[in-house]
Short mmCIF file of C-alpha atoms in Angstrom, two decimals:
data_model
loop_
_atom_site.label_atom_id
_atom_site.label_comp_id
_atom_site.label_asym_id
_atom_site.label_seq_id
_atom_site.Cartn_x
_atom_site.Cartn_y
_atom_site.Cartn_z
CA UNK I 653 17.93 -80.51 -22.92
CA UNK I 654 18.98 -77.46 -20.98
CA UNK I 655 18.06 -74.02 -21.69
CA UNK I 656 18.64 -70.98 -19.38
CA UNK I 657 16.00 -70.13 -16.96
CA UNK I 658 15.44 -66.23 -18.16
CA UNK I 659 15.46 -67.52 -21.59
CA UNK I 660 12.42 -66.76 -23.86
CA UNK I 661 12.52 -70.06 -25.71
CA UNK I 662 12.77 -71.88 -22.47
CA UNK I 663 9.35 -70.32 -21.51
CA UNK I 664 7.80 -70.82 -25.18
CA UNK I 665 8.91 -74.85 -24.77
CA UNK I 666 7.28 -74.88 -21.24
CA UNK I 667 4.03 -75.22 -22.38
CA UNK I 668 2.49 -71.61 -23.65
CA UNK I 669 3.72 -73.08 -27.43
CA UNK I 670 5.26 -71.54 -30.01
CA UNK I 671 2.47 -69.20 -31.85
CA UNK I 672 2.01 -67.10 -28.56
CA UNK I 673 4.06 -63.87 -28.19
CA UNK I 674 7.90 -63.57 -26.80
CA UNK I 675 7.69 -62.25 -23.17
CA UNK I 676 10.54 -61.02 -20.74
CA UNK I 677 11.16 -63.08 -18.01
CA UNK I 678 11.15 -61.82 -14.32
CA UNK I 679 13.99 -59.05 -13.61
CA UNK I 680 17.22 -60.11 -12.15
CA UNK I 681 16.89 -62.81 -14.74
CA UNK I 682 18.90 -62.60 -18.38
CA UNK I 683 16.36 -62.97 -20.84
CA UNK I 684 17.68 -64.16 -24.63
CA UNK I 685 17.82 -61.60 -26.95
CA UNK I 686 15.73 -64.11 -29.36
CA UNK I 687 12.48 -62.71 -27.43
CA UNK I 688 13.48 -59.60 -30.16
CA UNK I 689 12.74 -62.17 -33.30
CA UNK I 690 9.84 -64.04 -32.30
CA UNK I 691 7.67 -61.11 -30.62
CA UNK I 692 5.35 -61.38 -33.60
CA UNK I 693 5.47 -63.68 -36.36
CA UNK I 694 5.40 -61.69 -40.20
CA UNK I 695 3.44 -63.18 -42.88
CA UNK I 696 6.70 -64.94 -44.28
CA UNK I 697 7.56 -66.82 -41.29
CA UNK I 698 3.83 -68.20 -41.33
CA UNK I 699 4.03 -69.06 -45.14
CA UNK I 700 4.47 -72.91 -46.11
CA UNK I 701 7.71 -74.78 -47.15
CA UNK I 702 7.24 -74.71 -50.94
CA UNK I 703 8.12 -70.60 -50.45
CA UNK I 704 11.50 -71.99 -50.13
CA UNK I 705 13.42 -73.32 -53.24
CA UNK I 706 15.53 -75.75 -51.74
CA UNK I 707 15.92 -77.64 -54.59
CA UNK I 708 17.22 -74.43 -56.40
CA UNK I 709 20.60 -74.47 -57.44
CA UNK I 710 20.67 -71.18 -57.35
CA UNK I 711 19.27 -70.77 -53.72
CA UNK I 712 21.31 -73.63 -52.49
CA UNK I 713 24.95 -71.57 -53.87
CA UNK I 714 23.38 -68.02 -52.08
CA UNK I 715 22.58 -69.35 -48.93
CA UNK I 716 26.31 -71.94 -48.67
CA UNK I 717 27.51 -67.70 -49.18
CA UNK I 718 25.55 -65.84 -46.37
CA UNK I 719 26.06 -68.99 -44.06
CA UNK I 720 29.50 -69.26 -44.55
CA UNK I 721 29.83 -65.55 -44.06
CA UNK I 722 28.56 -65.32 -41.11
CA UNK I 723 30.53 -68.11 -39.33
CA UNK I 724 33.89 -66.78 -40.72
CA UNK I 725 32.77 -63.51 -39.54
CA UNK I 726 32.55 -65.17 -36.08
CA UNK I 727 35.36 -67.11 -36.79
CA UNK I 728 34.06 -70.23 -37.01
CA UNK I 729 36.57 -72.91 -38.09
CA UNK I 730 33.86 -75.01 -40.39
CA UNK I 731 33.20 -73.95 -43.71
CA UNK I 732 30.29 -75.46 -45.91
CA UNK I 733 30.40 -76.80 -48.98
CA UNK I 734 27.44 -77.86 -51.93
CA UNK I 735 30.01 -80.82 -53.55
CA UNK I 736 31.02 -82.72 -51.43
CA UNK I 737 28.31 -82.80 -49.01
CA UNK I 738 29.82 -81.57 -45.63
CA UNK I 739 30.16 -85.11 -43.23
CA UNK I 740 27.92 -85.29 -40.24
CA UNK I 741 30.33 -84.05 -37.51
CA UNK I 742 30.37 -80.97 -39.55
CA UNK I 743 26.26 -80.17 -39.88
CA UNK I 744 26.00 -81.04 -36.43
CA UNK I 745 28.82 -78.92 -34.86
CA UNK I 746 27.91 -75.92 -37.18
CA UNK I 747 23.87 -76.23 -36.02
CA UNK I 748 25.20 -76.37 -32.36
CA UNK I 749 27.21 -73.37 -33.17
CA UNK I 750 24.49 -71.98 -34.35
CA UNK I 751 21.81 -72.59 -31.59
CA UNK I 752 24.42 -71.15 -28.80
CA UNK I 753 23.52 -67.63 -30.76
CA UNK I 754 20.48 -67.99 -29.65
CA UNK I 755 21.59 -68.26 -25.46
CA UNK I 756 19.99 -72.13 -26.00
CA UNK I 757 22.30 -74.39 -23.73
CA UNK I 758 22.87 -77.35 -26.54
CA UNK I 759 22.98 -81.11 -24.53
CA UNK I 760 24.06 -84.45 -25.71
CA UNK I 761 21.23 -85.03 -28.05
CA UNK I 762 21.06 -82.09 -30.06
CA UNK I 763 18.70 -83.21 -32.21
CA UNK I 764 15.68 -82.65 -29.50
CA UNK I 765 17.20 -79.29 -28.87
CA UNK I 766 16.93 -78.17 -32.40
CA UNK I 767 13.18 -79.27 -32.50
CA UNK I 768 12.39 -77.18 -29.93
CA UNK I 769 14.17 -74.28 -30.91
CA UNK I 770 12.33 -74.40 -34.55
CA UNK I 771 9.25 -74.91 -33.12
CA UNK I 772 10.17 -71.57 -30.81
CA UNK I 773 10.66 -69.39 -33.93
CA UNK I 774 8.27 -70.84 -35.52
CA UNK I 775 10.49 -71.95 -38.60
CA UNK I 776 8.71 -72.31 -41.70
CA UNK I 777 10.52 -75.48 -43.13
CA UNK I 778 9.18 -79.01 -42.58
CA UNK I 779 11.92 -80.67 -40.29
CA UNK I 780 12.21 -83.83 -38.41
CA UNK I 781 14.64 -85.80 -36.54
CA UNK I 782 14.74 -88.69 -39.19
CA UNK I 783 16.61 -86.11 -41.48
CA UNK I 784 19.36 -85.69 -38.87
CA UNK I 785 20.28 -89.54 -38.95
CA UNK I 786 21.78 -89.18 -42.31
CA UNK I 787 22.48 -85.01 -42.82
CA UNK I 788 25.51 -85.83 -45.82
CA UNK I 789 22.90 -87.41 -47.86
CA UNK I 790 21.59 -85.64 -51.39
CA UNK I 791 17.97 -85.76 -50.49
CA UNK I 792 18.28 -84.58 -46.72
CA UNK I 793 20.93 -81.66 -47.25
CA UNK I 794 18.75 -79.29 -49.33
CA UNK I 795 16.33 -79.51 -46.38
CA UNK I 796 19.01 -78.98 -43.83
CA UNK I 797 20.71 -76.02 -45.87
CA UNK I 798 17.72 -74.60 -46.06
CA UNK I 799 16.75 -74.53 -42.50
CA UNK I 800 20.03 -73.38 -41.53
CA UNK I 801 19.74 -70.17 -44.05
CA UNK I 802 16.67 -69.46 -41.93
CA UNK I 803 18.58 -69.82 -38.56
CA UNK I 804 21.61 -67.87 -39.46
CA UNK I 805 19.45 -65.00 -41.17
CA UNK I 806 17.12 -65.16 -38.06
CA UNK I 807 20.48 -64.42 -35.81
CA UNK I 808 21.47 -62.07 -37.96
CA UNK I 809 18.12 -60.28 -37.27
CA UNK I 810 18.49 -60.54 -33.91
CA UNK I 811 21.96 -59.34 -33.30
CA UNK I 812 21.01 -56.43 -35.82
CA UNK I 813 18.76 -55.57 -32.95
CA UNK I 814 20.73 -56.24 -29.83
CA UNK I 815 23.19 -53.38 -31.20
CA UNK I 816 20.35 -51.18 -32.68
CA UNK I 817 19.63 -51.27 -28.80
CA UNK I 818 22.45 -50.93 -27.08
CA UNK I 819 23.23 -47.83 -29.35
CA UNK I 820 20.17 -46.16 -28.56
CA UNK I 821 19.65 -46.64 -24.84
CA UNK I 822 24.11 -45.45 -24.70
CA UNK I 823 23.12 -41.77 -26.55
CA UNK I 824 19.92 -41.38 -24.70
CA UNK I 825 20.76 -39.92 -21.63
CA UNK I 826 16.65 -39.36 -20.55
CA UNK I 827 16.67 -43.08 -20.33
CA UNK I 828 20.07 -43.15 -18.43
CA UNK I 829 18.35 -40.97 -16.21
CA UNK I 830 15.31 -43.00 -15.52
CA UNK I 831 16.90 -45.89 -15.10
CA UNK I 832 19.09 -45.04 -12.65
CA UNK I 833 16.47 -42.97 -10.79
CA UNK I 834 13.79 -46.14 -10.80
CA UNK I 835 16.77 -48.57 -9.81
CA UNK I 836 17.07 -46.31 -6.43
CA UNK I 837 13.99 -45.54 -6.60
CA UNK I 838 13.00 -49.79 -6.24
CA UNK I 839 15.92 -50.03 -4.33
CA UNK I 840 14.28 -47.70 -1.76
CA UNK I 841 17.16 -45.03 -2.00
CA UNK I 842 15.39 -41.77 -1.70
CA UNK I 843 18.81 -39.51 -1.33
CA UNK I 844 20.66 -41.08 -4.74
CA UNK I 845 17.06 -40.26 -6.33
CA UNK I 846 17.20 -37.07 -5.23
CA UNK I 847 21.01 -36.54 -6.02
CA UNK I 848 20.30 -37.71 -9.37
CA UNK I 849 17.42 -35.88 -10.02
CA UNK I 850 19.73 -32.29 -9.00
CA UNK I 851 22.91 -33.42 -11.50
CA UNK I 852 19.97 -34.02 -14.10
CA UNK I 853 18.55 -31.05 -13.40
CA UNK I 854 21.77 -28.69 -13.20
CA UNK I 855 22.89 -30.35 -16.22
CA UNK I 856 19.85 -29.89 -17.82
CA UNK I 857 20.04 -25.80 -16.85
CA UNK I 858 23.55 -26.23 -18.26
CA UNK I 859 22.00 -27.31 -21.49
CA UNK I 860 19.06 -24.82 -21.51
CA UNK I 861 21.89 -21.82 -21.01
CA UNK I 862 24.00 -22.80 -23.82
CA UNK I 863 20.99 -23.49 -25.95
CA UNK I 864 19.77 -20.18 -24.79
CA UNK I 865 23.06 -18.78 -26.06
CA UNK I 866 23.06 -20.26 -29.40
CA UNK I 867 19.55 -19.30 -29.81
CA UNK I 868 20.68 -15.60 -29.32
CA UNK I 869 23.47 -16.07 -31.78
CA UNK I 870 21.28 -17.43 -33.96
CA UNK I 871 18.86 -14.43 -33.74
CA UNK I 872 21.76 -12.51 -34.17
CA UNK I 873 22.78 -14.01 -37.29
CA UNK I 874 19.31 -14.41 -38.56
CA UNK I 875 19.11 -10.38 -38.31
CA UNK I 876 22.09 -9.79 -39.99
CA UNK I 877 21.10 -11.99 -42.71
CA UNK I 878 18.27 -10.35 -42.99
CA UNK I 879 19.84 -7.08 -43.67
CA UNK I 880 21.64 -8.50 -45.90
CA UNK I 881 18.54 -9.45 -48.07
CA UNK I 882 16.61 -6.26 -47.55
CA UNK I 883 21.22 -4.95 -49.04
CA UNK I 884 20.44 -7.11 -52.02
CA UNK I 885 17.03 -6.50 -52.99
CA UNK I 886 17.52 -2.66 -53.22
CA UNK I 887 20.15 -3.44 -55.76
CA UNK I 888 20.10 -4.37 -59.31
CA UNK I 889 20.13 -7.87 -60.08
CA UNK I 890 23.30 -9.10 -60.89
CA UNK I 891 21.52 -11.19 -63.81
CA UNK I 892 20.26 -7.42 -65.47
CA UNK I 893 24.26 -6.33 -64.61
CA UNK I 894 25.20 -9.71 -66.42
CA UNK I 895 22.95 -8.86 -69.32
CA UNK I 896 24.09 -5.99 -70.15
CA UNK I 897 27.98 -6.76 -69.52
CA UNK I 898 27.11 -9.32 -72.05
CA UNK I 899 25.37 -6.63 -74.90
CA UNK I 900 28.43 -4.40 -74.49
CA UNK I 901 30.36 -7.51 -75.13
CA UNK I 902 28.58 -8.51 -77.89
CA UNK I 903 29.22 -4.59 -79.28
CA UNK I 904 33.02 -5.12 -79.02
CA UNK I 905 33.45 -8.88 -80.18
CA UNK I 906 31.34 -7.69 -83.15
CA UNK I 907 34.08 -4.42 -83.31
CA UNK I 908 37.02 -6.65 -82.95
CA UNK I 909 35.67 -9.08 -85.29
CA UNK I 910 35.60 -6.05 -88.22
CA UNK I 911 38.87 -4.86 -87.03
CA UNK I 912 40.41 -8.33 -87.51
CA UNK I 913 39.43 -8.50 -90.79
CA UNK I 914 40.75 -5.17 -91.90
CA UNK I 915 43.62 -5.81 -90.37
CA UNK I 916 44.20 -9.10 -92.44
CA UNK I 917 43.27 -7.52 -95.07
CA UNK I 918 45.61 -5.20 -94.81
CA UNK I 919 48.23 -7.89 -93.88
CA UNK I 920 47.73 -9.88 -97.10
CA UNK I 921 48.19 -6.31 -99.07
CA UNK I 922 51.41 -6.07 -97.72
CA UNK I 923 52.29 -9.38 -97.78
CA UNK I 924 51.45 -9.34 -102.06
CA UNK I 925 53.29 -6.13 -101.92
CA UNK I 926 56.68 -7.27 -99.85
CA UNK I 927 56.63 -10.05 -102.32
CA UNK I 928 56.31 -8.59 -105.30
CA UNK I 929 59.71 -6.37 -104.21
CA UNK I 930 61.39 -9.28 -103.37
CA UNK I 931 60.76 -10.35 -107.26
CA UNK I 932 62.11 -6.77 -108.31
CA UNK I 933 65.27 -7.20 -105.81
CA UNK I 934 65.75 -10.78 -107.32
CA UNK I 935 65.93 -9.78 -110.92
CA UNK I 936 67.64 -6.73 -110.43
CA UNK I 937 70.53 -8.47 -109.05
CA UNK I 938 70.54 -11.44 -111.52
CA UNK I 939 70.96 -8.54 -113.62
CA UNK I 940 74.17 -7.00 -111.69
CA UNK I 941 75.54 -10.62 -112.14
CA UNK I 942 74.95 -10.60 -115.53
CA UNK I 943 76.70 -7.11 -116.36
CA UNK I 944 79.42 -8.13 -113.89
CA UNK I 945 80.25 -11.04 -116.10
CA UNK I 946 79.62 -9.24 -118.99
CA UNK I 947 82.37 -6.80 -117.66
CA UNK I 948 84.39 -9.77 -116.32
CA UNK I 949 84.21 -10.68 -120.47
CA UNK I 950 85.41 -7.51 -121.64
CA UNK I 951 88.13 -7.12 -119.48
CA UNK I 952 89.63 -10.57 -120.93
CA UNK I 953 89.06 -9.54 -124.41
CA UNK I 954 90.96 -6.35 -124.11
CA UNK I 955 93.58 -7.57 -122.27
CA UNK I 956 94.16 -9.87 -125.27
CA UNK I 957 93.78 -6.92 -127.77
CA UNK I 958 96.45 -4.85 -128.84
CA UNK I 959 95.59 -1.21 -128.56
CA UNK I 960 96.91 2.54 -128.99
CA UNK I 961 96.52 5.37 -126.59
CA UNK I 962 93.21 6.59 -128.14
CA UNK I 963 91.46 3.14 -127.76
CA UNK I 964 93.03 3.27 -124.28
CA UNK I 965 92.04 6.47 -123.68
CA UNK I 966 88.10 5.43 -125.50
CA UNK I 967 88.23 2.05 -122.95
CA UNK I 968 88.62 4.14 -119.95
CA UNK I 969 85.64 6.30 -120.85
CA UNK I 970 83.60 3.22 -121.44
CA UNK I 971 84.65 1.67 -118.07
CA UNK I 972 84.69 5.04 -116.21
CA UNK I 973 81.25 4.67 -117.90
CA UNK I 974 80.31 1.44 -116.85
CA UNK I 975 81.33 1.86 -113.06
CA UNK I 976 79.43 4.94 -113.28
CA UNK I 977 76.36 2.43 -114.53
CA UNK I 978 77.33 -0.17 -111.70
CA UNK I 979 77.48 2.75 -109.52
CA UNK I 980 73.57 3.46 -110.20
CA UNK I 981 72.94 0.23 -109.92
CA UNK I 982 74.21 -0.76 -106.51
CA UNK I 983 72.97 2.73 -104.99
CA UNK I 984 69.78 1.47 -106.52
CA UNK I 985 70.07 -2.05 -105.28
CA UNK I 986 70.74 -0.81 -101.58
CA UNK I 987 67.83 1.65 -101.94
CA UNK I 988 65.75 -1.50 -102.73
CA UNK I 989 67.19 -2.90 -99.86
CA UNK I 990 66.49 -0.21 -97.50
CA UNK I 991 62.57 -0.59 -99.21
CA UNK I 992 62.54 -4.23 -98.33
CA UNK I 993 63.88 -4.11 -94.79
CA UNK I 994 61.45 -1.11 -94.04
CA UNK I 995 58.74 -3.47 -95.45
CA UNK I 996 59.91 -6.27 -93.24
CA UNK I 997 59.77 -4.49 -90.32
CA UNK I 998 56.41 -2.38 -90.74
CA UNK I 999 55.25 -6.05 -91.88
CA UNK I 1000 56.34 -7.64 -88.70
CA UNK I 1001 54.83 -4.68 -86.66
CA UNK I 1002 51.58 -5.24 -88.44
CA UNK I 1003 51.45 -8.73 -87.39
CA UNK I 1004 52.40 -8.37 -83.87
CA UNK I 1005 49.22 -5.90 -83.52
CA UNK I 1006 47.58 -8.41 -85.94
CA UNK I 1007 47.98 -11.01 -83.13
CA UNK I 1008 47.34 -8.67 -80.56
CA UNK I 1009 43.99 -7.25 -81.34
CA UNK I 1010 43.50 -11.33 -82.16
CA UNK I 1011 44.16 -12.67 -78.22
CA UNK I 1012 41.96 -9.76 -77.28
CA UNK I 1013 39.02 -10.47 -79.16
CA UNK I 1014 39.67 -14.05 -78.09
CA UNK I 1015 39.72 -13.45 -74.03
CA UNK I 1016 36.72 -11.06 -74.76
CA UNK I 1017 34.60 -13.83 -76.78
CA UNK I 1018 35.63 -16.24 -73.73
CA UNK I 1019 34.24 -14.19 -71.09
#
């Protein structure tokens, strides 16, 4: 059994037992960084074993996860398993694995060292060395997966603290200072006290004059800000602006809205209307079609009559007559015309302010 001589748990197994409180060895000597997890036992390291379920299946499957993440996370080439039990040489090397996160020195007969180390932490799980003889078996694994959940969670503890440490005492540049100055200070070094005591100072100064400065620009800004306040209260609030932006809205929607529906009114009107002329245009010229063959008719009958000048004469009259009548009728057909595709167009004009006066009233409703 070896342990290092700054160790905590080499003091707590020299006889001041394991319920008294972690203490830092002597300086000059490295003290374990497990002196951070037993400096004062909680009320669940004190409780019994039953607070464990190591018969759980459940427990048994979490802690085979945390353990095994933690050793792959320290690359650790042994990974545990529930079926089949993991042999001996595997428990074994993974608990001496274990241990050396603690700074414990592991001998030959690891078992003793183990002991002592649980007895250290004060580890809440009934363990002896009997269970060690045969660690593979089914009623002496749960107990040994148990108690090395608790050892892998307790060094996860204690590394969580190590770094919480170093972190702090590597931004803090008071206790930089002060350790420095006592280390010369011991060391009976008055001149590096004193030189470290002027670049503290003078960098302190430095500090105070930039602070100094950003207090003024703060001031500054804080002023400005404030006249910027005393700017906004002395004009209306934009929520009484909003408000009434919004009645005025209101007023036009509502004016767009009655507009709209004139204006579709008036759009179906002369939509009835258009059509309605379109009927008139359509009969009118099944009608020209109809005189056309009618005349078409006529013509074929009188070329197969035989006639004298005066029915010649009387058939000229009654053409000349009838192309006066077709005449009429086509001026009257394009002056239908002319009516429809002035319709059309003041239609189409119609619609185009139709849809107009329509996206309007639709941006306006949206804002």
């Amino acid at each position: 059994m070896k342990a290092r001589r700054g160790s905590s748990i080499y003091q707590a197994a020299d006889g001041r037992g394991a319920n008294e409180s972690w203490k830092v060895s002597a300086p000059g000597r490295r003290d374990s960084d497990a002196s951070l997890i037993g400096s004062r036992r909680s009320s669940s390291i004190q409780s019994k074993t039953e607070a464990f379920p190591i018969s759980d299946r459940h427990y048994q499957q979490s802690a085979i996860r945390s353990i095994n993440s933690y050793l792959s996370s320290h690359s650790f080439h042994i990974t545990l398993t529930l079926k089949p039990f993991p042999s001996e040489k595997d428990i074994k090397e993974t608990f001496r694995f274990v241990l050396l996160g603690f700074d414990w020195d592991v001998g030959k007969k690891m078992e003793d060292d183990l002991l002592i180390v649980l007895r250290c932490l004060g580890c809440p799980i009934k363990f002896n060395k009997s269970i060690l003889k045969g660690p593979g078996a089914p009623h002496s694994w749960p107990t040994l997966l148990a108690t090395l959940h608790w050892l892998v969670q307790a060094l996860k503890y204690k590394e969580h603290l190590a770094s919480d440490s170093s972190t702090f005492f590597a931004e803090n540049e008071l206790l930089q200072y002060i350790a420095l100055s006592y280390g010369h200070f011991l060391r009976g070094d008055d001149e590096a006290v004193s030189e470290i005591d002027k670049e503290y100072i003078s960098k302190l100064e430095q500090q105070n004059a930039v602070s100094m400065q950003n207090l003024e620009a703060m001031e500054k800004q804080v002023a400005d800000l404030e006249a910027k306040v005393q700017g906004i209260k002395g004009r209306p609030l934009r929520r009484e602006v909003l408000e009434k932006d919004k009645g005025l809205l209101k007023a036009d929607i509502q004016k767009f809205s009655l507009l709209v529906k004139e204006l579709v009114s008036r759009t179906k009107d002369l939509e009835a209307s258009l059509e309605n002329r379109g009927r008139d245009l359509e009969e009118r010229l099944k009608e020209k079609e109809r005189i056309l063959a009618e005349n078409a008719e006529l013509r074929k009958k009188i070329d197969a009559q035989t006639v004298n000048v005066r029915d010649v004469d009387k058939m000229r009259r009654e053409v000349q007559a009838v192309e006066n009548e077709v005449a009429e009728i086509e001026k009257t057909k394009i002056g239908w015309e002319e009516k429809s595709w002035e319709l059309q167009a003041s239609a189409a004009n119609v619609l185009k302010e139709v849809e107009c006066l329509i996206a309007d009233s639709n941006q306006a409703i949206k804002r």
